[in-house]
GROMACS .gro file of C-alpha atoms in nm:
model
  215
    1PHE     CA    1  -0.026  -0.025  -0.012
    2ARG     CA    2   0.259   0.231   0.082
    3SER     CA    3   0.396   0.162  -0.304
    4GLN     CA    4   0.125   0.244  -0.430
    5LEU     CA    5   0.073   0.579  -0.211
    6VAL     CA    6   0.434   0.679  -0.275
    7LEU     CA    7   0.360   0.631  -0.665
    8ALA     CA    8  -0.009   0.809  -0.722
    9ARG     CA    9   0.218   1.095  -0.542
   10GLU     CA   10   0.438   1.140  -0.776
   11TYR     CA   11   0.240   1.190  -1.042
   12GLY     CA   12   0.049   1.473  -0.808
   13PHE     CA   13  -0.246   1.257  -0.662
   14ALA     CA   14  -0.352   1.242  -0.281
   15GLY     CA   15  -0.394   0.829  -0.318
   16TRP     CA   16  -0.398   0.508  -0.512
   17GLN     CA   17  -0.774   0.592  -0.542
   18ASP     CA   18  -0.706   0.888  -0.749
   19LEU     CA   19  -0.480   0.788  -0.939
   20ARG     CA   20  -0.669   0.484  -1.066
   21ALA     CA   21  -0.963   0.723  -1.113
   22ALA     CA   22  -0.768   0.903  -1.330
   23ALA     CA   23  -0.664   0.605  -1.518
   24LEU     CA   24  -0.986   0.414  -1.563
   25ARG     CA   25  -1.115   0.818  -1.744
   26LEU     CA   26  -0.813   0.851  -1.941
   27GLU     CA   27  -0.910   0.507  -2.074
   28GLY     CA   28  -1.306   0.544  -2.128
   29LYS     CA   29  -1.376   0.322  -1.794
   30GLY     CA   30  -1.454   0.604  -1.575
   31LEU     CA   31  -1.825   0.535  -1.510
   32GLU     CA   32  -1.750   0.161  -1.431
   33TRP     CA   33  -1.544   0.258  -1.185
   34ALA     CA   34  -1.786   0.532  -1.020
   35VAL     CA   35  -2.048   0.268  -1.009
   36THR     CA   36  -1.830   0.037  -0.835
   37GLU     CA   37  -1.692   0.253  -0.554
   38ALA     CA   38  -2.115   0.409  -0.560
   39GLU     CA   39  -2.221   0.049  -0.479
   40ARG     CA   40  -1.924   0.012  -0.207
   41ALA     CA   41  -2.025   0.384  -0.100
   42ILE     CA   42  -2.358   0.230  -0.038
   43HIS     CA   43  -2.299  -0.089   0.129
   44ASP     CA   44  -2.053   0.032   0.341
   45ASN     CA   45  -2.358   0.343   0.396
   46LYS     CA   46  -2.146   0.655   0.334
   47VAL     CA   47  -2.430   0.891   0.173
   48ASP     CA   48  -2.104   1.220   0.202
   49ARG     CA   49  -1.874   0.974  -0.060
   50LEU     CA   50  -2.184   0.891  -0.251
   51ALA     CA   51  -2.266   1.253  -0.320
   52GLN     CA   52  -1.944   1.230  -0.417
   53LEU     CA   53  -1.941   1.040  -0.679
   54VAL     CA   54  -2.298   1.194  -0.803
   55ARG     CA   55  -2.137   1.504  -0.831
   56GLU     CA   56  -1.881   1.420  -1.051
   57TYR     CA   57  -2.042   1.159  -1.264
   58PRO     CA   58  -2.440   1.293  -1.304
   59THR     CA   59  -2.499   0.989  -1.512
   60LEU     CA   60  -2.508   0.770  -1.206
   61LEU     CA   61  -2.858   0.842  -1.158
   62SER     CA   62  -2.995   0.654  -1.421
   63TRP     CA   63  -2.704   0.412  -1.510
   64ARG     CA   64  -2.881   0.081  -1.535
   65GLY     CA   65  -2.643  -0.245  -1.545
   66ASP     CA   66  -2.637  -0.556  -1.765
   67SER     CA   67  -2.999  -0.671  -1.563
   68GLY     CA   68  -3.137  -0.379  -1.547
   69GLU     CA   69  -3.025  -0.285  -1.172
   70SER     CA   70  -2.941   0.051  -1.077
   71LEU     CA   71  -2.781   0.245  -0.758
   72LEU     CA   72  -3.179   0.260  -0.621
   73GLY     CA   73  -3.233  -0.105  -0.668
   74PHE     CA   74  -2.899  -0.162  -0.491
   75ALA     CA   75  -2.987   0.096  -0.219
   76THR     CA   76  -3.322   0.002  -0.114
   77GLY     CA   77  -3.320  -0.407  -0.193
   78SER     CA   78  -3.295  -0.612   0.110
   79PHE     CA   79  -3.035  -0.894   0.100
   80GLY     CA   80  -3.300  -1.053   0.308
   81ASP     CA   81  -3.612  -1.083   0.520
   82SER     CA   82  -3.681  -0.705   0.666
   83GLY     CA   83  -3.991  -0.798   0.852
   84ASN     CA   84  -3.805  -0.617   1.192
   85PRO     CA   85  -3.708  -0.249   1.195
   86TYR     CA   86  -3.311  -0.468   1.284
   87ARG     CA   87  -3.372  -0.624   1.006
   88GLU     CA   88  -3.436  -0.365   0.777
   89LYS     CA   89  -3.141  -0.157   0.952
   90MET     CA   90  -2.943  -0.383   0.846
   91PHE     CA   91  -3.008  -0.538   0.549
   92THR     CA   92  -3.121  -0.184   0.359
   93ARG     CA   93  -2.945   0.137   0.299
   94LEU     CA   94  -3.272   0.376   0.354
   95GLU     CA   95  -3.009   0.706   0.428
   96CYS     CA   96  -2.819   0.624   0.037
   97ALA     CA   97  -3.219   0.582  -0.096
   98GLU     CA   98  -3.297   0.875   0.044
   99PHE     CA   99  -2.997   1.111  -0.080
  100LEU     CA  100  -3.045   0.906  -0.501
  101LEU     CA  101  -3.433   1.000  -0.465
  102ASP     CA  102  -3.349   1.369  -0.353
  103ALA     CA  103  -3.066   1.397  -0.628
  104GLY     CA  104  -3.320   1.232  -0.899
  105ALA     CA  105  -3.333   0.868  -0.986
  106THR     CA  106  -3.624   0.734  -1.058
  107ALA     CA  107  -3.821   0.449  -0.837
  108GLU     CA  108  -3.957   0.202  -1.104
  109PRO     CA  109  -4.210  -0.045  -1.025
  110ALA     CA  110  -3.954  -0.312  -0.917
  111ILE     CA  111  -3.815  -0.111  -0.621
  112TRP     CA  112  -4.165  -0.157  -0.445
  113GLU     CA  113  -4.257  -0.501  -0.569
  114ARG     CA  114  -3.920  -0.596  -0.425
  115ALA     CA  115  -4.029  -0.350  -0.128
  116ILE     CA  116  -4.315  -0.575  -0.091
  117SER     CA  117  -4.135  -0.904  -0.085
  118ALA     CA  118  -3.878  -0.802   0.153
  119ARG     CA  119  -4.147  -0.713   0.403
  120ALA     CA  120  -3.919  -0.339   0.378
  121LYS     CA  121  -4.217  -0.138   0.571
  122GLY     CA  122  -3.942   0.145   0.619
  123VAL     CA  123  -3.866   0.163   0.187
  124LEU     CA  124  -4.236   0.169   0.120
  125GLN     CA  125  -4.266   0.480   0.393
  126LEU     CA  126  -3.987   0.637   0.248
  127LEU     CA  127  -4.108   0.610  -0.134
  128LEU     CA  128  -4.445   0.723   0.018
  129ARG     CA  129  -4.275   1.039   0.152
  130LYS     CA  130  -4.170   1.063  -0.202
  131GLY     CA  131  -4.478   1.044  -0.376
  132VAL     CA  132  -4.307   0.744  -0.585
  133LEU     CA  133  -4.586   0.503  -0.511
  134PRO     CA  134  -4.875   0.398  -0.691
  135ARG     CA  135  -5.231   0.316  -0.586
  136THR     CA  136  -5.236   0.042  -0.608
  137LEU     CA  137  -5.439  -0.226  -0.462
  138ASP     CA  138  -5.118  -0.460  -0.314
  139VAL     CA  139  -4.916  -0.142  -0.235
  140VAL     CA  140  -5.179   0.049  -0.030
  141ALA     CA  141  -5.231  -0.297   0.197
  142ALA     CA  142  -4.887  -0.331   0.243
  143LEU     CA  143  -4.930  -0.005   0.353
  144GLY     CA  144  -5.205  -0.071   0.545
  145ASP     CA  145  -5.395   0.190   0.444
  146ILE     CA  146  -5.777   0.031   0.447
  147ASP     CA  147  -5.947   0.347   0.273
  148GLY     CA  148  -5.695   0.289  -0.018
  149VAL     CA  149  -5.791  -0.044   0.038
  150ARG     CA  150  -6.176   0.005   0.011
  151ASP     CA  151  -6.118   0.253  -0.299
  152CYS     CA  152  -5.952   0.017  -0.473
  153LEU     CA  153  -6.225  -0.222  -0.416
  154GLU     CA  154  -6.493  -0.022  -0.505
  155SER     CA  155  -6.367   0.114  -0.868
  156THR     CA  156  -6.294  -0.261  -0.975
  157ARG     CA  157  -6.652  -0.357  -0.826
  158PRO     CA  158  -6.915  -0.559  -0.947
  159GLY     CA  159  -6.587  -0.723  -1.042
  160GLY     CA  160  -6.248  -0.782  -0.972
  161ASP     CA  161  -5.957  -1.002  -1.035
  162VAL     CA  162  -5.952  -1.238  -0.791
  163ALA     CA  163  -5.496  -1.322  -0.883
  164THR     CA  164  -5.508  -0.932  -0.777
  165VAL     CA  165  -5.713  -0.922  -0.432
  166THR     CA  166  -5.596  -1.265  -0.347
  167HIS     CA  167  -5.194  -1.093  -0.417
  168ALA     CA  168  -5.274  -0.783  -0.179
  169PHE     CA  169  -5.512  -0.979   0.084
  170LEU     CA  170  -5.145  -1.173   0.131
  171CYS     CA  171  -4.915  -0.821   0.158
  172ALA     CA  172  -5.181  -0.772   0.417
  173CYS     CA  173  -5.109  -1.061   0.614
  174GLY     CA  174  -4.738  -1.032   0.545
  175PHE     CA  175  -4.715  -0.679   0.693
  176GLN     CA  176  -4.990  -0.779   0.991
  177HIS     CA  177  -5.231  -0.577   0.906
  178LYS     CA  178  -5.548  -0.751   0.957
  179ALA     CA  179  -5.859  -0.500   0.983
  180VAL     CA  180  -5.652  -0.474   0.598
  181ALA     CA  181  -5.627  -0.786   0.514
  182ALA     CA  182  -6.031  -0.909   0.653
  183LEU     CA  183  -6.158  -0.686   0.445
  184LEU     CA  184  -5.950  -0.777   0.101
  185LEU     CA  185  -6.023  -1.133   0.209
  186SER     CA  186  -6.395  -1.094   0.219
  187ARG     CA  187  -6.313  -0.982  -0.105
  188CYS     CA  188  -6.148  -1.286  -0.239
  189ILE     CA  189  -6.451  -1.508  -0.102
  190GLU     CA  190  -6.693  -1.278  -0.248
  191LEU     CA  191  -6.530  -1.356  -0.626
  192ASP     CA  192  -6.448  -1.716  -0.529
  193PRO     CA  193  -6.739  -1.849  -0.241
  194ALA     CA  194  -6.548  -2.228  -0.233
  195LEU     CA  195  -6.250  -2.075  -0.101
  196GLY     CA  196  -6.514  -1.920   0.205
  197GLU     CA  197  -6.611  -2.306   0.262
  198ARG     CA  198  -6.272  -2.403   0.303
  199VAL     CA  199  -6.184  -2.150   0.492
  200GLU     CA  200  -6.438  -2.175   0.753
  201LYS     CA  201  -6.422  -2.552   0.770
  202TRP     CA  202  -6.064  -2.505   0.913
  203ARG     CA  203  -6.001  -2.214   1.164
  204GLY     CA  204  -6.207  -1.928   1.008
  205ARG     CA  205  -6.166  -1.645   0.866
  206SER     CA  206  -5.942  -1.453   1.142
  207GLY     CA  207  -5.767  -1.747   1.234
  208PHE     CA  208  -5.648  -1.790   0.838
  209ILE     CA  209  -5.529  -1.473   0.869
  210ASP     CA  210  -5.391  -1.505   1.228
  211TYR     CA  211  -5.178  -1.811   1.133
  212LEU     CA  212  -5.056  -1.648   0.763
  213ALA     CA  213  -4.938  -1.339   0.924
  214GLU     CA  214  -4.736  -1.548   1.136
  215HIS     CA  215  -4.579  -1.725   0.920
   0.00000   0.00000   0.00000
């Protein structure tokens, strides 16, 4: 490491990272380097470093990898189930995500879909505050917004897509919004009366919801 520092300073740079960054810029690979550094900053939860990189490379905000991944996706993505505050703090990077949103990064559907799947309540609340969440049935169910759920259900009367309602019901259970889950289960049973018969024979509606919320 000392030899790298000496070499960097011989060329007028403060450290090896600065020399390497300059070399990559000359090779036309500056953005590739910046993405790697930004991901490292997000992993380490270093918002100041991330901000510095975005100032130097504004295209980081719109960068997409080969699989469509983005830096905002990296910051909001959970490395595991985030069903409680401790795990969400460990598995997501909310401060970095908020910086990226404020700087102009775009939140795509995959962002909140993954947050719902990972039960990342803090991520959903952040996206809600920033005004980027759609008022779809699964989103309002995950948020526990019972009035929003009622509005969505009323807008689809007299029918409704049973798969959409079922998915929203499971989202509500996953976040333990039992009153919302009960409302959605009622609609599921309206659409599929045979489901109601099976639920009543098993543990009843409340028992069914309690079981799914727990497991």
